[in-house]
Amino acid sequence: MTLLDPLLYSFVFLGLFSPGPNVVMLTASGARFGFRRTLPHLFGVVIGVGITAGITGLGVGALVLANPALALALRVLAASWILYMAWSYFNATRRPASGAQDGGHPMTLLQAALFQWINPKVWAIAFAASAGYGAGMTPALEGLRLGLAFSSVNLGVCLFWTSAGALLTTLLRNPAHWRAFMRIMAGFLALSALMVFV
């Protein structure tokens, strides 16, 4: 019963479904590149979030919190990457024709998985879940339990936001609407970079 704790799954869903870097990037990528081309990015997020959550159950998250220099370095790296992505979205002023390239490309599975290691929102949710919804298991089982909870819930969250982005392409045929959408996504992403330091 502790493996499928409904309170843990509800907490993880609420934490991951709310807007943050992954939600914004997957929605924008779905709109910009389509659902199918965004799948490697999507699966990278699912895998990376599961691994990040799993290692908090092993106690590795506590080491990061105990080392302020490492925590600051991760925050700076996360903010830099998020701002870089926001800039690329801001400059994506042309909607690619069906199946065409617009000079950009979606994140790869590896890039998306590695980004989770510096994604402050994922770390914060994983820390909170580890501290508040522990089941008193061994660290290895806690890590497995958290990793499975985060990955399984996040798969549905990522599918929803990527699909929403892909569906938006039909509403964004006008170049002005496309430009406005991408700049709004860039603004949300830039704001999430500022939240790294809060």
Coordinates of N, CA, C and O in Angstrom, one line a residue:
M1 N 0.8 -1.2 0.0 CA 0.0 0.0 0.0 C 0.9 1.3 0.0 O 0.5 2.3 -0.6
T2 N 2.0 1.2 0.7 CA 2.9 2.4 0.7 C 3.5 2.7 -0.7 O 3.9 3.8 -0.9
L3 N 3.6 1.7 -1.5 CA 4.1 1.9 -2.9 C 3.2 2.8 -3.7 O 3.7 3.6 -4.5
L4 N 1.9 2.7 -3.5 CA 0.9 3.4 -4.3 C 0.2 4.4 -3.4 O -1.1 4.4 -3.3
D5 N 0.9 5.2 -2.6 CA 0.3 6.2 -1.7 C -0.5 7.2 -2.5 O 0.2 8.0 -3.2
P6 N -1.8 7.3 -2.4 CA -2.5 8.3 -3.2 C -2.2 9.7 -2.8 O -2.2 10.6 -3.7
L7 N -1.8 10.0 -1.6 CA -1.4 11.4 -1.2 C -0.1 11.8 -1.9 O 0.1 12.9 -2.4
L8 N 0.9 10.8 -2.0 CA 2.1 11.1 -2.7 C 1.8 11.4 -4.2 O 2.3 12.4 -4.8
Y9 N 1.0 10.5 -4.8 CA 0.7 10.7 -6.3 C 0.0 12.0 -6.5 O 0.2 12.7 -7.5
S10 N -0.9 12.4 -5.6 CA -1.7 13.7 -5.8 C -0.7 14.8 -5.7 O -0.8 15.8 -6.4
F11 N 0.2 14.8 -4.7 CA 1.2 15.8 -4.5 C 2.1 16.0 -5.7 O 2.3 17.1 -6.2
V12 N 2.6 14.8 -6.2 CA 3.5 14.9 -7.4 C 2.7 15.4 -8.6 O 3.2 16.2 -9.3
F13 N 1.5 15.0 -8.8 CA 0.7 15.5 -9.9 C 0.5 17.0 -9.8 O 0.8 17.7 -10.8
L14 N 0.1 17.5 -8.7 CA -0.1 19.0 -8.6 C 1.2 19.7 -8.8 O 1.3 20.8 -9.4
G15 N 2.3 19.2 -8.3 CA 3.6 19.8 -8.4 C 4.1 19.9 -9.8 O 4.6 20.9 -10.3
L16 N 4.0 18.8 -10.6 CA 4.5 18.7 -11.9 C 3.6 19.3 -13.0 O 4.0 19.7 -14.0
F17 N 2.3 19.3 -12.7 CA 1.3 19.8 -13.7 C 1.3 21.3 -13.8 O 1.1 21.9 -14.8
S18 N 1.7 22.0 -12.7 CA 1.7 23.4 -12.7 C 2.8 24.0 -13.6 O 3.8 23.3 -13.8
P19 N 2.7 25.2 -14.1 CA 3.7 25.7 -15.0 C 5.1 25.8 -14.4 O 5.2 26.2 -13.3
G20 N 6.0 25.4 -15.2 CA 7.4 25.5 -14.8 C 8.2 25.3 -16.1 O 7.6 25.2 -17.2
P21 N 9.5 25.1 -16.0 CA 10.3 25.0 -17.2 C 9.9 23.9 -18.1 O 9.8 24.0 -19.4
N22 N 9.6 22.7 -17.6 CA 9.3 21.5 -18.4 C 7.9 21.8 -19.1 O 7.8 21.5 -20.3
V23 N 6.9 22.3 -18.4 CA 5.6 22.5 -19.0 C 5.7 23.5 -20.1 O 5.2 23.3 -21.2
V24 N 6.4 24.6 -19.9 CA 6.5 25.7 -20.9 C 7.3 25.1 -22.1 O 6.9 25.3 -23.3
M25 N 8.4 24.4 -21.9 CA 9.2 24.0 -23.0 C 8.5 22.9 -23.8 O 8.6 22.9 -25.0
L26 N 7.8 22.0 -23.1 CA 7.0 20.9 -23.9 C 5.9 21.5 -24.7 O 5.6 21.1 -25.8
T27 N 5.2 22.5 -24.1 CA 4.0 23.1 -24.8 C 4.6 23.8 -26.0 O 4.0 23.7 -27.1
A28 N 5.6 24.6 -25.8 CA 6.2 25.4 -27.0 C 6.8 24.4 -28.0 O 6.6 24.6 -29.2
S29 N 7.4 23.3 -27.6 CA 8.0 22.4 -28.5 C 6.9 21.7 -29.3 O 7.0 21.4 -30.5
G30 N 5.8 21.3 -28.6 CA 4.7 20.7 -29.3 C 4.1 21.6 -30.4 O 3.8 21.1 -31.5
A31 N 4.0 22.9 -30.1 CA 3.5 23.8 -31.0 C 4.5 24.1 -32.2 O 4.1 24.2 -33.3
R32 N 5.8 24.1 -31.8 CA 6.8 24.5 -32.8 C 7.2 23.4 -33.7 O 7.4 23.5 -34.9
F33 N 7.3 22.2 -33.1 CA 7.9 21.0 -33.9 C 6.8 19.9 -34.1 O 7.1 19.0 -34.8
G34 N 5.7 20.0 -33.4 CA 4.7 18.9 -33.5 C 4.9 17.8 -32.4 O 6.0 17.8 -31.8
F35 N 3.9 17.0 -32.2 CA 3.9 16.0 -31.2 C 5.0 15.0 -31.4 O 5.8 14.7 -30.5
R36 N 5.0 14.4 -32.6 CA 5.9 13.3 -32.9 C 7.4 13.7 -32.7 O 8.2 13.0 -32.1
R37 N 7.8 14.9 -33.2 CA 9.2 15.3 -33.1 C 9.6 15.7 -31.7 O 10.7 15.8 -31.3
T38 N 8.6 16.0 -30.8 CA 8.8 16.4 -29.4 C 8.9 15.1 -28.5 O 9.4 15.2 -27.4
L39 N 8.6 13.9 -29.0 CA 8.6 12.7 -28.2 C 10.0 12.5 -27.5 O 10.0 12.1 -26.3
P40 N 11.1 12.6 -28.2 CA 12.4 12.4 -27.5 C 12.5 13.3 -26.3 O 13.0 12.9 -25.2
H41 N 12.2 14.6 -26.5 CA 12.2 15.6 -25.4 C 11.3 15.1 -24.2 O 11.7 15.1 -23.1
L42 N 10.1 14.7 -24.6 CA 9.1 14.3 -23.6 C 9.6 13.1 -22.8 O 9.6 13.1 -21.6
F43 N 10.1 12.1 -23.5 CA 10.6 10.9 -22.7 C 11.9 11.2 -21.9 O 12.1 10.6 -20.9
G44 N 12.7 12.2 -22.4 CA 13.8 12.6 -21.6 C 13.4 13.3 -20.3 O 14.0 13.0 -19.3
V45 N 12.3 14.0 -20.4 CA 11.8 14.7 -19.2 C 11.3 13.6 -18.2 O 11.6 13.6 -17.0
V46 N 10.5 12.7 -18.7 CA 10.0 11.6 -17.9 C 11.1 10.8 -17.2 O 11.1 10.6 -16.0
I47 N 12.1 10.4 -17.9 CA 13.2 9.6 -17.4 C 14.0 10.5 -16.4 O 14.3 10.0 -15.3
G48 N 14.4 11.7 -16.8 CA 15.2 12.6 -15.9 C 14.5 12.9 -14.6 O 15.1 12.9 -13.6
V49 N 13.2 13.2 -14.7 CA 12.5 13.5 -13.5 C 12.4 12.3 -12.5 O 12.6 12.4 -11.3
G50 N 12.2 11.1 -13.1 CA 12.2 9.9 -12.3 C 13.6 9.7 -11.6 O 13.6 9.3 -10.4
I51 N 14.6 9.9 -12.3 CA 16.0 9.7 -11.8 C 16.3 10.7 -10.7 O 16.7 10.4 -9.6
T52 N 15.9 12.0 -10.9 CA 16.2 13.0 -10.0 C 15.4 12.7 -8.7 O 15.9 12.9 -7.6
A53 N 14.1 12.4 -8.8 CA 13.3 12.1 -7.6 C 13.8 10.8 -6.9 O 13.9 10.8 -5.7
G54 N 14.3 9.8 -7.7 CA 14.8 8.6 -7.1 C 16.0 8.9 -6.2 O 16.2 8.3 -5.1
I55 N 16.9 9.8 -6.7 CA 18.1 10.0 -5.9 C 17.9 10.8 -4.7 O 18.6 10.7 -3.7
T56 N 16.8 11.6 -4.7 CA 16.4 12.3 -3.4 C 16.1 11.2 -2.3 O 16.4 11.4 -1.1
G57 N 15.4 10.2 -2.7 CA 15.1 9.1 -1.8 C 16.3 8.4 -1.2 O 16.3 7.8 -0.2
L58 N 17.4 8.5 -2.0 CA 18.7 7.9 -1.6 C 19.5 8.8 -0.6 O 20.5 8.4 -0.1
G59 N 19.0 10.0 -0.5 CA 19.7 11.0 0.4 C 20.6 11.9 -0.3 O 21.2 12.7 0.3
V60 N 20.8 11.7 -1.6 CA 21.7 12.6 -2.4 C 21.2 14.1 -2.4 O 22.0 15.0 -2.3
G61 N 19.9 14.2 -2.4 CA 19.3 15.6 -2.3 C 19.8 16.3 -1.1 O 20.0 17.5 -1.1
A62 N 19.9 15.6 0.0 CA 20.3 16.3 1.3 C 21.7 16.8 1.2 O 22.1 17.8 1.7
L63 N 22.6 16.0 0.4 CA 24.0 16.5 0.2 C 24.0 17.8 -0.6 O 24.8 18.7 -0.3
V64 N 23.1 17.9 -1.6 CA 23.1 19.2 -2.4 C 22.6 20.3 -1.5 O 23.2 21.4 -1.5
L65 N 21.6 20.1 -0.6 CA 21.1 21.1 0.3 C 22.2 21.5 1.3 O 22.2 22.7 1.7
A66 N 23.0 20.6 1.7 CA 24.0 20.8 2.7 C 25.2 21.5 2.2 O 26.1 22.0 2.9
N67 N 25.4 21.6 0.8 CA 26.5 22.3 0.2 C 26.0 23.5 -0.5 O 25.7 23.4 -1.7
P68 N 26.1 24.7 0.1 CA 25.6 25.9 -0.5 C 26.2 26.3 -1.8 O 25.6 26.8 -2.8
A69 N 27.5 26.0 -2.0 CA 28.3 26.3 -3.2 C 27.7 25.5 -4.4 O 27.5 26.0 -5.5
L70 N 27.5 24.2 -4.1 CA 27.0 23.3 -5.1 C 25.6 23.7 -5.5 O 25.2 23.8 -6.7
A71 N 24.8 24.1 -4.5 CA 23.4 24.5 -4.8 C 23.3 25.7 -5.6 O 22.5 25.9 -6.5
L72 N 24.2 26.7 -5.3 CA 24.3 28.0 -6.1 C 24.7 27.7 -7.5 O 24.2 28.2 -8.5
A73 N 25.7 26.8 -7.7 CA 26.2 26.5 -9.0 C 25.1 25.9 -9.8 O 24.9 26.2 -11.0
L74 N 24.3 25.0 -9.2 CA 23.2 24.3 -9.9 C 22.2 25.4 -10.3 O 21.6 25.3 -11.4
R75 N 21.9 26.3 -9.4 CA 20.9 27.4 -9.7 C 21.4 28.3 -10.9 O 20.6 28.6 -11.8
V76 N 22.6 28.6 -10.9 CA 23.2 29.5 -11.9 C 23.1 28.8 -13.3 O 22.7 29.3 -14.3
L77 N 23.5 27.5 -13.3 CA 23.5 26.7 -14.5 C 22.0 26.5 -15.0 O 21.8 26.7 -16.2
A78 N 21.1 26.3 -14.1 CA 19.7 26.1 -14.5 C 19.2 27.4 -15.1 O 18.5 27.4 -16.1
A79 N 19.4 28.5 -14.4 CA 18.9 29.8 -14.9 C 19.5 30.2 -16.3 O 18.8 30.7 -17.1
S80 N 20.8 29.9 -16.4 CA 21.5 30.2 -17.7 C 20.8 29.3 -18.8 O 20.6 29.9 -19.9
W81 N 20.6 28.1 -18.6 CA 20.0 27.2 -19.6 C 18.6 27.6 -19.9 O 18.2 27.7 -21.1
I82 N 17.8 27.9 -18.9 CA 16.4 28.4 -19.1 C 16.4 29.7 -19.9 O 15.6 29.8 -20.8
L83 N 17.3 30.6 -19.6 CA 17.3 31.9 -20.3 C 17.7 31.7 -21.8 O 17.2 32.3 -22.7
Y84 N 18.7 30.7 -22.0 CA 19.1 30.4 -23.4 C 17.9 29.9 -24.2 O 17.6 30.3 -25.3
M85 N 17.1 29.0 -23.5 CA 15.9 28.4 -24.2 C 14.9 29.5 -24.4 O 14.3 29.5 -25.5
A86 N 14.7 30.4 -23.5 CA 13.7 31.5 -23.6 C 14.1 32.4 -24.8 O 13.3 32.8 -25.6
W87 N 15.4 32.6 -25.0 CA 15.9 33.5 -26.1 C 15.6 32.8 -27.4 O 15.2 33.4 -28.4
S88 N 15.8 31.5 -27.5 CA 15.5 30.7 -28.7 C 14.0 30.8 -29.1 O 13.7 30.9 -30.2
Y89 N 13.2 30.7 -28.0 CA 11.8 30.8 -28.3 C 11.4 32.2 -28.7 O 10.6 32.4 -29.6
F90 N 12.0 33.2 -28.1 CA 11.7 34.6 -28.5 C 12.0 34.8 -29.9 O 11.3 35.6 -30.6
N91 N 13.1 34.2 -30.4 CA 13.5 34.4 -31.8 C 12.9 33.5 -32.8 O 13.1 33.6 -34.0
A92 N 12.0 32.6 -32.3 CA 11.3 31.7 -33.2 C 10.1 32.4 -33.8 O 9.0 32.2 -33.4
T93 N 10.4 33.4 -34.7 CA 9.3 34.3 -35.1 C 8.5 33.7 -36.3 O 7.4 34.2 -36.6
R94 N 9.0 32.7 -36.9 CA 8.3 32.0 -38.1 C 7.8 30.7 -37.6 O 8.5 29.9 -37.1
R95 N 6.5 30.4 -37.9 CA 6.0 29.1 -37.7 C 6.5 28.2 -38.8 O 6.3 28.5 -40.0
P96 N 7.1 27.0 -38.5 CA 7.6 26.2 -39.6 C 6.4 25.6 -40.4 O 5.4 25.3 -39.8
A97 N 6.6 25.5 -41.7 CA 5.6 24.8 -42.5 C 5.5 23.4 -42.1 O 6.4 22.9 -41.5
S98 N 4.4 22.7 -42.5 CA 4.2 21.4 -42.0 C 5.4 20.5 -42.4 O 5.8 20.4 -43.6
G99 N 6.1 19.9 -41.4 CA 7.2 19.0 -41.6 C 8.5 19.8 -41.9 O 9.5 19.1 -42.1
A100 N 8.5 21.1 -42.0 CA 9.7 21.8 -42.3 C 10.5 22.2 -41.1 O 9.9 22.3 -40.0
Q101 N 11.7 22.5 -41.3 CA 12.6 23.0 -40.2 C 12.5 24.5 -40.1 O 12.4 25.2 -41.2
D102 N 12.6 25.1 -38.9 CA 12.6 26.5 -38.8 C 14.0 27.0 -38.3 O 14.1 28.1 -37.8
G103 N 15.0 26.1 -38.5 CA 16.3 26.5 -38.0 C 16.6 26.0 -36.6 O 17.7 26.0 -36.2
G104 N 15.6 25.5 -35.9 CA 15.8 25.0 -34.6 C 15.5 23.5 -34.6 O 15.1 22.9 -35.6
H105 N 15.6 22.9 -33.4 CA 15.2 21.5 -33.3 C 14.8 21.2 -31.8 O 15.2 21.9 -30.9
P106 N 14.0 20.2 -31.6 CA 13.5 19.9 -30.2 C 14.7 19.4 -29.4 O 15.7 18.9 -30.0
M107 N 14.6 19.4 -28.1 CA 15.6 18.8 -27.3 C 15.7 17.3 -27.5 O 14.6 16.7 -27.8
T108 N 16.8 16.8 -27.4 CA 17.0 15.3 -27.5 C 16.6 14.7 -26.2 O 16.5 15.4 -25.2
L109 N 16.5 13.4 -26.2 CA 16.2 12.6 -25.0 C 17.2 12.9 -23.9 O 16.9 13.2 -22.8
L110 N 18.5 12.8 -24.3 CA 19.6 13.0 -23.3 C 19.6 14.4 -22.8 O 19.8 14.7 -21.6
Q111 N 19.4 15.4 -23.7 CA 19.4 16.8 -23.2 C 18.3 17.1 -22.2 O 18.5 17.7 -21.2
A112 N 17.1 16.5 -22.5 CA 16.0 16.7 -21.6 C 16.2 16.0 -20.3 O 15.8 16.5 -19.2
A113 N 16.7 14.8 -20.3 CA 17.0 14.1 -19.1 C 18.0 14.8 -18.2 O 17.8 14.9 -17.0
L114 N 19.1 15.2 -18.9 CA 20.2 15.9 -18.1 C 19.7 17.3 -17.6 O 20.1 17.7 -16.5
F115 N 18.8 17.9 -18.3 CA 18.2 19.2 -17.8 C 17.6 19.1 -16.4 O 17.6 20.0 -15.6
Q116 N 17.0 17.9 -16.1 CA 16.3 17.7 -14.9 C 17.2 17.8 -13.7 O 16.8 18.1 -12.6
W117 N 18.5 17.5 -13.9 CA 19.5 17.6 -12.8 C 19.7 19.0 -12.4 O 20.1 19.3 -11.2
I118 N 19.4 20.0 -13.2 CA 19.5 21.4 -12.8 C 18.2 22.1 -12.8 O 18.1 23.3 -12.6
N119 N 17.1 21.4 -12.9 CA 15.8 22.0 -12.9 C 15.3 22.2 -11.5 O 15.0 21.2 -10.8
P120 N 15.3 23.4 -11.0 CA 15.0 23.7 -9.6 C 13.6 23.2 -9.2 O 13.4 22.8 -8.0
K121 N 12.6 23.3 -10.1 CA 11.3 22.9 -9.7 C 11.2 21.5 -9.4 O 10.6 21.0 -8.4
V122 N 11.8 20.6 -10.2 CA 11.8 19.2 -10.0 C 12.5 18.9 -8.7 O 12.0 18.0 -7.9
W123 N 13.7 19.5 -8.4 CA 14.4 19.2 -7.1 C 13.5 19.6 -5.9 O 13.4 18.9 -5.0
A124 N 12.8 20.8 -6.0 CA 12.0 21.2 -4.9 C 10.8 20.3 -4.6 O 10.6 19.9 -3.5
I125 N 10.2 19.8 -5.7 CA 9.1 18.9 -5.5 C 9.6 17.5 -5.0 O 9.0 16.9 -4.1
A126 N 10.7 17.1 -5.5 CA 11.3 15.8 -5.1 C 11.7 15.9 -3.6 O 11.5 15.0 -2.8
F127 N 12.4 17.0 -3.2 CA 12.7 17.2 -1.8 C 11.5 17.1 -0.9 O 11.5 16.5 0.1
A128 N 10.5 17.9 -1.3 CA 9.2 17.9 -0.5 C 8.6 16.5 -0.4 O 8.1 16.1 0.7
A129 N 8.5 15.8 -1.5 CA 7.9 14.5 -1.5 C 8.7 13.5 -0.7 O 8.1 12.7 0.1
S130 N 10.0 13.6 -0.7 CA 10.9 12.7 0.0 C 10.7 13.0 1.5 O 10.6 12.1 2.3
A131 N 10.6 14.3 1.9 CA 10.5 14.6 3.3 C 9.1 14.4 3.8 O 8.9 14.0 5.0
G132 N 8.1 14.7 3.0 CA 6.7 14.7 3.5 C 6.0 13.4 3.3 O 4.9 13.2 4.0
Y133 N 6.4 12.6 2.4 CA 5.6 11.4 2.0 C 6.5 10.1 2.1 O 6.2 9.1 1.4
G134 N 7.5 10.1 3.0 CA 8.3 8.9 3.1 C 7.5 7.8 3.7 O 6.5 8.0 4.4
A135 N 7.9 6.6 3.3 CA 7.2 5.4 3.8 C 8.0 4.5 4.8 O 7.6 3.5 5.1
G136 N 9.1 5.1 5.2 CA 9.9 4.3 6.2 C 10.6 3.1 5.6 O 11.0 2.2 6.3
M137 N 10.9 3.1 4.3 CA 11.5 2.0 3.7 C 13.0 2.2 3.7 O 13.5 3.3 4.1
T138 N 13.8 1.3 3.2 CA 15.2 1.4 3.0 C 15.5 2.5 2.0 O 14.6 2.8 1.1
P139 N 16.6 3.2 2.0 CA 16.9 4.3 1.0 C 16.7 3.8 -0.4 O 16.1 4.5 -1.2
A140 N 17.1 2.6 -0.7 CA 17.0 2.1 -2.1 C 15.5 1.9 -2.5 O 15.1 2.3 -3.6
L141 N 14.7 1.4 -1.6 CA 13.3 1.2 -1.9 C 12.6 2.6 -1.9 O 11.7 2.8 -2.8
E142 N 13.0 3.5 -1.1 CA 12.4 4.9 -1.1 C 12.7 5.5 -2.4 O 11.9 6.2 -3.1
G143 N 14.0 5.4 -2.9 CA 14.4 5.9 -4.2 C 13.6 5.4 -5.3 O 13.1 6.1 -6.2
L144 N 13.4 4.0 -5.3 CA 12.6 3.4 -6.3 C 11.2 3.8 -6.3 O 10.6 4.1 -7.4
R145 N 10.6 3.9 -5.1 CA 9.2 4.3 -4.9 C 9.0 5.8 -5.5 O 8.1 6.0 -6.2
L146 N 9.9 6.7 -5.1 CA 9.8 8.1 -5.6 C 10.0 8.2 -7.1 O 9.3 8.9 -7.8
G147 N 11.0 7.5 -7.6 CA 11.3 7.5 -9.0 C 10.1 7.0 -9.8 O 9.8 7.6 -10.9
L148 N 9.5 5.9 -9.4 CA 8.4 5.4 -10.1 C 7.2 6.3 -10.1 O 6.4 6.5 -11.0
A149 N 6.9 6.9 -8.9 CA 5.8 7.8 -8.7 C 6.0 9.0 -9.6 O 5.1 9.4 -10.4
F150 N 7.2 9.6 -9.6 CA 7.4 10.8 -10.5 C 7.3 10.5 -11.9 O 6.7 11.2 -12.7
S151 N 8.0 9.4 -12.4 CA 8.0 9.1 -13.8 C 6.6 8.7 -14.3 O 6.2 9.2 -15.4
S152 N 5.8 7.9 -13.6 CA 4.5 7.5 -14.0 C 3.5 8.7 -14.1 O 2.8 8.9 -15.1
V153 N 3.6 9.5 -13.1 CA 2.7 10.7 -13.1 C 3.1 11.7 -14.2 O 2.3 12.3 -14.9
N154 N 4.4 11.9 -14.3 CA 5.0 12.9 -15.2 C 4.7 12.5 -16.7 O 4.6 13.3 -17.5
L155 N 4.6 11.2 -17.0 CA 4.3 10.7 -18.3 C 3.0 11.3 -18.8 O 2.9 11.9 -19.9
G156 N 2.0 11.2 -17.9 CA 0.7 11.8 -18.3 C 0.7 13.3 -18.4 O 0.1 13.9 -19.3
V157 N 1.4 14.0 -17.5 CA 1.5 15.4 -17.5 C 2.2 15.9 -18.8 O 1.8 16.8 -19.5
C158 N 3.3 15.2 -19.1 CA 4.1 15.6 -20.4 C 3.3 15.3 -21.6 O 3.3 16.1 -22.6
L159 N 2.5 14.2 -21.7 CA 1.7 13.9 -22.8 C 0.6 15.0 -23.0 O 0.3 15.5 -24.1
F160 N 0.0 15.4 -21.9 CA -1.0 16.5 -21.9 C -0.5 17.8 -22.5 O -1.0 18.4 -23.4
W161 N 0.7 18.3 -21.9 CA 1.2 19.6 -22.3 C 1.8 19.6 -23.7 O 1.6 20.5 -24.5
T162 N 2.4 18.5 -24.1 CA 2.9 18.4 -25.5 C 1.7 18.3 -26.5 O 1.8 19.0 -27.5
S163 N 0.7 17.6 -26.2 CA -0.5 17.5 -27.0 C -1.2 18.9 -27.1 O -1.6 19.3 -28.2
A164 N -1.3 19.6 -26.0 CA -1.9 20.9 -26.0 C -1.1 21.8 -26.9 O -1.7 22.6 -27.7
G165 N 0.2 21.8 -26.8 CA 1.1 22.6 -27.7 C 0.8 22.3 -29.2 O 0.7 23.1 -30.0
A166 N 0.8 20.9 -29.5 CA 0.6 20.5 -30.9 C -0.7 20.9 -31.4 O -0.9 21.3 -32.6
L167 N -1.8 20.9 -30.5 CA -3.1 21.3 -31.0 C -3.2 22.8 -31.2 O -4.0 23.3 -32.0
L168 N -2.3 23.6 -30.5 CA -2.3 25.0 -30.7 C -1.9 25.4 -32.1 O -2.2 26.5 -32.6
T169 N -1.1 24.6 -32.8 CA -0.6 25.0 -34.1 C -1.8 25.3 -35.1 O -1.6 26.1 -36.0
T170 N -2.9 24.7 -34.9 CA -4.1 25.0 -35.8 C -4.6 26.4 -35.5 O -5.1 27.0 -36.4
L171 N -4.4 26.9 -34.3 CA -4.9 28.2 -34.0 C -3.8 29.3 -34.2 O -4.1 30.5 -34.2
L172 N -2.6 28.9 -34.6 CA -1.5 29.8 -34.7 C -1.0 29.9 -36.2 O 0.2 30.0 -36.4
R173 N -1.9 29.8 -37.1 CA -1.5 29.9 -38.5 C -1.1 31.3 -38.9 O -0.3 31.4 -39.8
N174 N -1.7 32.3 -38.3 CA -1.3 33.6 -38.6 C 0.1 33.9 -38.0 O 0.3 33.7 -36.8
P175 N 1.0 34.4 -38.8 CA 2.4 34.7 -38.3 C 2.4 35.6 -37.1 O 3.2 35.4 -36.2
A176 N 1.5 36.6 -37.0 CA 1.5 37.5 -35.8 C 1.1 36.7 -34.6 O 1.6 36.9 -33.5
H177 N 0.1 35.8 -34.7 CA -0.3 35.0 -33.6 C 0.8 34.0 -33.1 O 1.0 33.8 -31.9
W178 N 1.5 33.4 -34.1 CA 2.6 32.5 -33.8 C 3.7 33.3 -33.1 O 4.2 32.8 -32.0
R179 N 4.1 34.5 -33.6 CA 5.1 35.3 -32.9 C 4.7 35.6 -31.5 O 5.5 35.5 -30.6
A180 N 3.4 36.0 -31.3 CA 3.0 36.4 -30.0 C 3.0 35.2 -29.0 O 3.5 35.3 -27.9
F181 N 2.6 34.0 -29.5 CA 2.6 32.8 -28.7 C 4.0 32.5 -28.3 O 4.3 32.2 -27.1
M182 N 4.9 32.4 -29.2 CA 6.3 32.1 -28.9 C 6.9 33.1 -27.9 O 7.7 32.7 -27.0
R183 N 6.6 34.4 -28.1 CA 7.2 35.4 -27.2 C 6.5 35.3 -25.8 O 7.2 35.5 -24.8
I184 N 5.3 34.9 -25.7 CA 4.6 34.7 -24.4 C 5.3 33.5 -23.7 O 5.6 33.5 -22.5
M185 N 5.5 32.4 -24.5 CA 6.2 31.2 -23.9 C 7.6 31.6 -23.5 O 8.1 31.1 -22.4
A186 N 8.3 32.4 -24.2 CA 9.7 32.9 -23.9 C 9.6 33.7 -22.6 O 10.5 33.5 -21.7
G187 N 8.6 34.5 -22.4 CA 8.4 35.3 -21.2 C 8.2 34.4 -20.0 O 8.8 34.6 -18.9
F188 N 7.3 33.4 -20.1 CA 7.1 32.5 -19.0 C 8.3 31.7 -18.6 O 8.6 31.5 -17.5
L189 N 9.1 31.3 -19.7 CA 10.3 30.6 -19.4 C 11.3 31.5 -18.7 O 12.0 31.0 -17.7
A190 N 11.5 32.7 -19.2 CA 12.4 33.6 -18.5 C 12.0 33.9 -17.1 O 12.9 34.0 -16.2
L191 N 10.7 34.0 -16.8 CA 10.2 34.2 -15.4 C 10.6 33.0 -14.5 O 11.0 33.1 -13.4
S192 N 10.5 31.8 -15.1 CA 10.9 30.6 -14.3 C 12.4 30.6 -14.0 O 12.8 30.0 -13.0
A193 N 13.2 31.2 -14.9 CA 14.6 31.3 -14.6 C 14.8 32.2 -13.3 O 15.7 31.9 -12.5
L194 N 14.0 33.3 -13.2 CA 14.1 34.1 -12.0 C 13.7 33.4 -10.7 O 14.2 33.6 -9.7
M195 N 12.7 32.5 -10.9 CA 12.2 31.7 -9.7 C 13.2 30.8 -9.2 O 13.1 30.3 -8.0
V196 N 14.3 30.5 -10.0 CA 15.3 29.6 -9.5 C 16.0 30.1 -8.2 O 16.4 29.4 -7.4
F197 N 16.0 31.5 -8.1 CA 16.7 32.1 -7.0 C 15.8 32.5 -5.8 O 16.3 33.1 -4.9
V198 N 14.5 32.2 -6.0 CA 13.6 32.5 -4.9 C 13.6 31.4 -3.8 O 13.7 30.2 -4.1

